[in-house]
Coordinates of C-alpha atoms in Angstrom, one line a residue:
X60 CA -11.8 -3.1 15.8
X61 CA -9.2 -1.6 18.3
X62 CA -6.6 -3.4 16.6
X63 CA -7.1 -2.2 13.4
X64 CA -7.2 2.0 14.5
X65 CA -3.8 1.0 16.7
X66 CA -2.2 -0.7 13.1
X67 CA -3.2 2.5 11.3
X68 CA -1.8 5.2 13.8
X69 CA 1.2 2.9 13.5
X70 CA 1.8 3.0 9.9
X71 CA 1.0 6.8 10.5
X72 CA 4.0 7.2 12.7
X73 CA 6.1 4.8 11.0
X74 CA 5.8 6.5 7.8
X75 CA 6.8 10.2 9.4
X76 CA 9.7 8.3 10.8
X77 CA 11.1 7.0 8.2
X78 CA 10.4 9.9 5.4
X79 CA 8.0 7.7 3.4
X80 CA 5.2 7.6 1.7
X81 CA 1.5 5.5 0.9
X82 CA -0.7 7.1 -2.0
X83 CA -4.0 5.3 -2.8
X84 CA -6.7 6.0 -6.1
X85 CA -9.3 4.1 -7.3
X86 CA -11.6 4.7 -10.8
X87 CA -14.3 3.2 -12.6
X88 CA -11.7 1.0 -14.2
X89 CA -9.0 0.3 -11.6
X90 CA -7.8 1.3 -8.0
X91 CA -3.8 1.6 -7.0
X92 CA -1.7 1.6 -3.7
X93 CA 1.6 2.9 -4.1
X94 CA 4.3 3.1 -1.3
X95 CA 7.5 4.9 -1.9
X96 CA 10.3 3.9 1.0
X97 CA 14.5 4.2 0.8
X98 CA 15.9 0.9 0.0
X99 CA 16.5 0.4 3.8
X100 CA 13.0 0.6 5.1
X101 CA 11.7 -1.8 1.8
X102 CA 10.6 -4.0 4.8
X103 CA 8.7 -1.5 6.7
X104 CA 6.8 0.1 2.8
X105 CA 5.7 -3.7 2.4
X106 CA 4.8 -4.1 5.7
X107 CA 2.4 -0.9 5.6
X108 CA 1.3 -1.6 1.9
X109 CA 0.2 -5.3 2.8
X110 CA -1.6 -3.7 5.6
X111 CA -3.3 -1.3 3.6
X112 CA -4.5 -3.8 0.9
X113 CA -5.1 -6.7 3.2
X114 CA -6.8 -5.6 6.3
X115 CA -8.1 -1.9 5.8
X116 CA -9.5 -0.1 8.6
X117 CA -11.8 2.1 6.9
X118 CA -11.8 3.7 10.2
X119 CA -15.2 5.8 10.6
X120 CA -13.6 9.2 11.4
X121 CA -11.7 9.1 8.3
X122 CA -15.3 7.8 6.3
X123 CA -17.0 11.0 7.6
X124 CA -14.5 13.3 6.4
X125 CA -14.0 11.9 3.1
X126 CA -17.7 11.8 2.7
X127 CA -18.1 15.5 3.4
X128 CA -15.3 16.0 0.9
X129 CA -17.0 14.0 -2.0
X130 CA -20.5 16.0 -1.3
X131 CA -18.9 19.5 -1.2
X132 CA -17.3 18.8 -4.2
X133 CA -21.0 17.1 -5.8
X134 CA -22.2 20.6 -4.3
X135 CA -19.6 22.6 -6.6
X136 CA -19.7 20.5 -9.6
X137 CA -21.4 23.2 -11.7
X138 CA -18.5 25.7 -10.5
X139 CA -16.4 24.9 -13.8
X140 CA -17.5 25.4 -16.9
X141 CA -14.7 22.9 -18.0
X142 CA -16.1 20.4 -15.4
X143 CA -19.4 20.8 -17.0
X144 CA -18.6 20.4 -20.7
X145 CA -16.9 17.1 -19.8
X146 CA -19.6 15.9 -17.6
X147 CA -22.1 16.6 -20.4
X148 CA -19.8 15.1 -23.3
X149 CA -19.6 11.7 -21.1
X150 CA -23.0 11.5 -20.5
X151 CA -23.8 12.1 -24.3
X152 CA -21.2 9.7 -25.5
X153 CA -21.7 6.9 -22.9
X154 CA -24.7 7.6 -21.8
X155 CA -25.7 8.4 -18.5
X156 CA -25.9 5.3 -16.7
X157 CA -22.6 4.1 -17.8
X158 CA -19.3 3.3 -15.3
X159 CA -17.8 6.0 -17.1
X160 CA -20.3 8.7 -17.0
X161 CA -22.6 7.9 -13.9
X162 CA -22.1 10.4 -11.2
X163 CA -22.2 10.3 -7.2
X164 CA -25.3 11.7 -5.6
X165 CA -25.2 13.6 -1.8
X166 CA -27.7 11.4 -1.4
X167 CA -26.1 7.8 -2.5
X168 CA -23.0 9.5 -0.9
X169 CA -24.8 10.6 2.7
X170 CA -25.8 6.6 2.5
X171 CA -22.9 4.9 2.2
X172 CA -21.7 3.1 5.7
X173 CA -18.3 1.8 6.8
X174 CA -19.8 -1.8 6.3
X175 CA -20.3 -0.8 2.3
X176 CA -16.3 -0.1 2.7
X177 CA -15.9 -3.4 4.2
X178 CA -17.8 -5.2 2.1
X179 CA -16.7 -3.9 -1.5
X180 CA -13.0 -4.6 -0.2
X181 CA -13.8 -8.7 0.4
X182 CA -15.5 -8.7 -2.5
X183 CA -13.0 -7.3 -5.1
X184 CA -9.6 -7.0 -3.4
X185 CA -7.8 -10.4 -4.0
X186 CA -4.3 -11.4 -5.4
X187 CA -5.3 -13.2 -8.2
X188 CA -6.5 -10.3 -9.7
X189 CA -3.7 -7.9 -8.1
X190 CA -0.7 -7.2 -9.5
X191 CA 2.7 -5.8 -8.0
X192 CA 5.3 -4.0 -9.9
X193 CA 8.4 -3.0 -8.2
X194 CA 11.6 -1.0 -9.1
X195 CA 14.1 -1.1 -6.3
X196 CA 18.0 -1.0 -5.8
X197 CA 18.2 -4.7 -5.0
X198 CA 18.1 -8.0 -6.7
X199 CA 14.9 -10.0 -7.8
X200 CA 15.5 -12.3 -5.6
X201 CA 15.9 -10.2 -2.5
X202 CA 13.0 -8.7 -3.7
X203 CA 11.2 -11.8 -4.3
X204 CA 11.7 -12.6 -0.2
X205 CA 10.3 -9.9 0.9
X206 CA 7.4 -9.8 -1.2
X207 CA 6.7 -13.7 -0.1
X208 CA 7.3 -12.6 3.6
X209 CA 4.0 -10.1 3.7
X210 CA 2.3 -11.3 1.0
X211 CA 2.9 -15.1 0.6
X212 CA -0.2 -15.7 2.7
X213 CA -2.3 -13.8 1.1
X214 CA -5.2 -16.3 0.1
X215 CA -6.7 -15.9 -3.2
X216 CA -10.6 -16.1 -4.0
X217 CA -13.4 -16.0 -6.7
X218 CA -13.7 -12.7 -7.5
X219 CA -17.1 -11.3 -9.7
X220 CA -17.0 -8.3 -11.2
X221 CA -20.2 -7.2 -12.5
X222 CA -20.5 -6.5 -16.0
X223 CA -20.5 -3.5 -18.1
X224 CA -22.3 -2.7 -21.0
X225 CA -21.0 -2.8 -24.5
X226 CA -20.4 1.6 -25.0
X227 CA -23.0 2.5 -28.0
X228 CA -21.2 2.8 -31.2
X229 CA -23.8 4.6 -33.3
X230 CA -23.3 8.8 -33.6
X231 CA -26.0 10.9 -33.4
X232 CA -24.7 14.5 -34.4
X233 CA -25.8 16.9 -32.0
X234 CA -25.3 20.1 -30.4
X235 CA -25.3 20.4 -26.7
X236 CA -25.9 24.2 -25.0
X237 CA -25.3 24.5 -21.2
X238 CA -26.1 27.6 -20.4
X239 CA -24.0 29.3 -17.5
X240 CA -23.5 32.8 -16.4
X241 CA -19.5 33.1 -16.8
X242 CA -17.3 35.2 -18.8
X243 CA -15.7 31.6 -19.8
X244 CA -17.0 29.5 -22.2
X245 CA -15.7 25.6 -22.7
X246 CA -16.2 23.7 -25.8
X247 CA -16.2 20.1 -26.7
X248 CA -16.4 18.1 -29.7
X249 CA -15.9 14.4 -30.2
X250 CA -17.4 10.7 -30.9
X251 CA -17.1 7.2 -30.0
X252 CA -13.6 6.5 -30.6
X253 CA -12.3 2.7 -31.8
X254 CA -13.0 -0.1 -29.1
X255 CA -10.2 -1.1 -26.9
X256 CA -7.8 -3.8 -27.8
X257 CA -8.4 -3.0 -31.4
X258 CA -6.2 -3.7 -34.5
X259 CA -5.8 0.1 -35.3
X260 CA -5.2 0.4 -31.3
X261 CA -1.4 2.1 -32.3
X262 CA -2.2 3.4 -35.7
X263 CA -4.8 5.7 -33.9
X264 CA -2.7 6.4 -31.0
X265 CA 0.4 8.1 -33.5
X266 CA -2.4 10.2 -35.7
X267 CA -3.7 11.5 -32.3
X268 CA -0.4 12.4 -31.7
X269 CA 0.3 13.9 -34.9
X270 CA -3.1 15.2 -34.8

């Protein structure tokens, strides 16, 4: 709504006012909002960030552009050889189906509407499965406040993630030729690696160091 667009060319002014800064990622695995103020505006980063997680505007402007970003880039994806080589090593180790190796289409891409947006937000953005790390020239407890002020009333809710399937641990050695007309060639080698949480987690994290 109106309200919303007027909130976000707000925070827009607010932010260029007060020489700070909102970054926002999300992955297969996890999404982030980060908001970087001076101590004196902590009020006015919170205010913004509680905004931005709790009552997005997805405004459709902003859709349409990033969609014609994403599908340029879909358009240029076999530009890199590099980009290839780890496209095809995903696929192969993951398969090509998985979270981790699936891509975007033009044509999911071109379909997706601001209600998608909307919808994926209430169904996965909560704060009991949010959390909040802070470092800030103040005490915890002044801290503590502020967080409580914007984001005390945050209600929590069931939140269903859909499942993933186990990653295939057997190895089938094989060799994997993409041909491409480039005076660069990018090469990959590799296999399924331990699963996460294991016991050898940190042995296998210093011998890939050493390594």
């Amino acid at each position: 709504g109106g309200e919303l667009v007027a909130d976000h060319q707000l925070a827009l002014l607010l932010l260029e006012f007060v020489g700070g800064s909102v970054e926002t990622s999300i992955g297969a695995e996890y999404g982030t909002a980060t908001v970087a103020m001076l101590r004196k505006d902590a009020d006015t980063g919170l205010e913004i960030l509680s905004g931005v997680l709790r009552r997005p505007a997805f405004r459709q402007d902003r859709l349409d552009l990033a969609k014609q970003q994403v599908i340029e880039d879909i358009r240029r994806k076999n530009d890199d050889p590099g980009r290839i080589v780890r496209r095809v090593f995903a696929q192969a180790v993951f398969g090509k189906e998985s979270p981790w190796a699936r891509e975007a289409t033009i044509a999911g891409i071109q379909a997706t509407t601001r209600e998608d947006l909307l919808a994926f937000h209430a169904r996965t953005i909560a704060p009991n499965n949010t959390y909040l790390a802070v470092a800030a020239d103040m005490s915890i407890d002044e801290m503590a406040a502020r967080v409580q002020r914007w984001f005390g009333d945050w209600a929590r809710k069931p939140v269903e993630l859909p499942a993933v399937p186990a990653v295939p641990q057997s190895v089938k050695p094989e060799v994997i030729v993409v041909p491409k007309a480039s005076s660069q060639a990018s090469i990959r080698m590799g296999h399924p690696g331990i699963r996460r949480h294991a016991p050898d987690q940190y042995a296998v994290e210093v011998m890939n160091y050493i390594l």
